[in-house]
């Protein structure tokens, strides 16, 4: 079984399905932790519809879809915040595909996409309860830094200098 990663339109069926899975999981985790309930279905539908991902389309963004053995199983997106800074977002691997080696290549591919957009650094935010994400970013060389946005759900902000590198070919 192998992972392949490629750019994909933010509104493709695969991207839409992964966005729904991602948003459902992170929203449910937050509500279960803070309010002891899952996300209200109507609220879920409103938020999914409101956050189309259009900022992840060219020319200022990219959405990458990871496929495991040919099936959509993960995503990572980048968008330019300014000419030198990209934001990493929507990093996600379906629950049934976690532990198969897809998360790090998705982030690496997003870093390459950010470089191709001209970014020299990449930033991201995450929450305290997303411990797996925080561990992944630290392992990949991201350092915790000060707040770079006003997202009410963000509790941790990370940054990484991108420098330059040759593109990496992935097939594993």
Short mmCIF file of C-alpha atoms in Angstrom, two decimals, residues 46-160:
data_model
loop_
_atom_site.label_atom_id
_atom_site.label_comp_id
_atom_site.label_asym_id
_atom_site.label_seq_id
_atom_site.Cartn_x
_atom_site.Cartn_y
_atom_site.Cartn_z
CA UNK A 46 -23.58 25.71 7.90
CA UNK A 47 -19.86 25.72 8.73
CA UNK A 48 -18.94 23.23 6.01
CA UNK A 49 -20.85 25.32 3.45
CA UNK A 50 -19.35 28.59 4.71
CA UNK A 51 -15.74 27.39 4.52
CA UNK A 52 -15.45 26.35 0.91
CA UNK A 53 -11.65 26.32 0.81
CA UNK A 54 -11.50 28.75 -2.10
CA UNK A 55 -8.44 30.37 -0.48
CA UNK A 56 -6.63 27.09 -1.22
CA UNK A 57 -6.99 27.54 -4.96
CA UNK A 58 -4.52 29.11 -7.37
CA UNK A 59 -2.96 31.57 -7.65
CA UNK A 60 -2.45 32.15 -3.87
CA UNK A 61 -3.07 28.68 -2.49
CA UNK A 62 -2.91 24.94 -3.08
CA UNK A 63 -4.82 21.97 -1.75
CA UNK A 64 -3.06 18.64 -1.76
CA UNK A 65 -4.87 15.34 -1.52
CA UNK A 66 -3.13 12.23 -0.31
CA UNK A 67 -4.34 8.94 -1.66
CA UNK A 68 -3.59 5.68 0.07
CA UNK A 69 -3.63 2.79 -2.36
CA UNK A 70 -5.49 5.08 -4.78
CA UNK A 71 -8.25 6.17 -2.38
CA UNK A 72 -8.51 9.74 -0.97
CA UNK A 73 -7.27 9.50 2.61
CA UNK A 74 -5.71 12.82 3.62
CA UNK A 75 -5.26 16.48 2.85
CA UNK A 76 -3.07 19.51 3.47
CA UNK A 77 -3.52 23.04 2.24
CA UNK A 78 -1.47 26.20 2.02
CA UNK A 79 -2.40 29.79 1.32
CA UNK A 80 -0.29 32.90 1.11
CA UNK A 81 -0.82 35.38 3.93
CA UNK A 82 1.72 37.78 2.43
CA UNK A 83 4.40 37.38 -0.27
CA UNK A 84 6.81 35.65 2.14
CA UNK A 85 4.45 33.77 4.47
CA UNK A 86 2.17 30.82 3.82
CA UNK A 87 -0.28 29.27 6.23
CA UNK A 88 -0.56 25.49 6.57
CA UNK A 89 -4.14 24.33 7.09
CA UNK A 90 -6.48 21.36 6.76
CA UNK A 91 -3.80 18.80 7.58
CA UNK A 92 -5.81 15.63 8.02
CA UNK A 93 -5.59 11.88 7.61
CA UNK A 94 -8.69 9.71 7.80
CA UNK A 95 -8.86 7.73 11.02
CA UNK A 96 -8.59 4.37 9.27
CA UNK A 97 -5.38 5.46 7.48
CA UNK A 98 -3.53 6.95 10.44
CA UNK A 99 -0.28 5.22 11.23
CA UNK A 100 0.38 4.38 7.58
CA UNK A 101 2.91 7.15 7.01
CA UNK A 102 0.79 9.77 5.26
CA UNK A 103 0.89 12.81 7.57
CA UNK A 104 4.55 13.75 7.22
CA UNK A 105 4.58 13.49 3.40
CA UNK A 106 1.41 15.62 3.26
CA UNK A 107 3.07 18.35 5.32
CA UNK A 108 6.29 18.10 3.29
CA UNK A 109 4.31 18.40 0.06
CA UNK A 110 2.51 21.45 1.48
CA UNK A 111 5.87 23.01 2.34
CA UNK A 112 7.00 22.43 -1.24
CA UNK A 113 3.78 24.02 -2.52
CA UNK A 114 4.36 27.02 -0.24
CA UNK A 115 7.90 27.41 -1.64
CA UNK A 116 6.51 27.23 -5.18
CA UNK A 117 4.15 30.08 -4.25
CA UNK A 118 7.19 32.10 -3.18
CA UNK A 119 6.88 31.72 0.59
CA UNK A 120 10.00 31.75 2.73
CA UNK A 121 8.23 30.71 5.92
CA UNK A 122 5.14 28.75 6.87
CA UNK A 123 2.91 29.25 9.89
CA UNK A 124 0.00 27.34 11.37
CA UNK A 125 -2.29 27.26 14.36
CA UNK A 126 -3.77 24.37 16.28
CA UNK A 127 -5.49 23.53 19.54
CA UNK A 128 -4.25 21.99 22.77
CA UNK A 129 -6.46 18.90 22.38
CA UNK A 130 -4.94 18.10 18.97
CA UNK A 131 -1.86 16.57 20.59
CA UNK A 132 -1.10 14.37 17.59
CA UNK A 133 -0.87 17.41 15.33
CA UNK A 134 1.38 19.30 17.73
CA UNK A 135 3.71 16.30 17.98
CA UNK A 136 3.84 15.97 14.18
CA UNK A 137 4.71 19.62 13.67
CA UNK A 138 7.44 19.54 16.32
CA UNK A 139 8.89 16.37 14.75
CA UNK A 140 8.96 18.12 11.35
CA UNK A 141 10.90 21.12 12.62
CA UNK A 142 8.14 23.59 13.44
CA UNK A 143 8.71 25.77 16.50
CA UNK A 144 6.03 27.19 18.69
CA UNK A 145 5.79 30.95 18.37
CA UNK A 146 3.52 33.84 19.22
CA UNK A 147 0.00 34.36 17.95
CA UNK A 148 -0.24 35.23 14.25
CA UNK A 149 -4.02 35.33 13.91
CA UNK A 150 -7.22 35.90 15.88
CA UNK A 151 -8.78 32.45 15.46
CA UNK A 152 -10.88 31.97 18.60
CA UNK A 153 -10.17 28.22 18.64
CA UNK A 154 -6.38 28.48 18.18
CA UNK A 155 -4.26 27.87 21.26
CA UNK A 156 -0.85 27.13 19.73
CA UNK A 157 0.95 28.81 16.84
CA UNK A 158 3.90 27.32 14.97
CA UNK A 159 6.38 28.56 12.40
CA UNK A 160 9.03 27.07 10.15
#
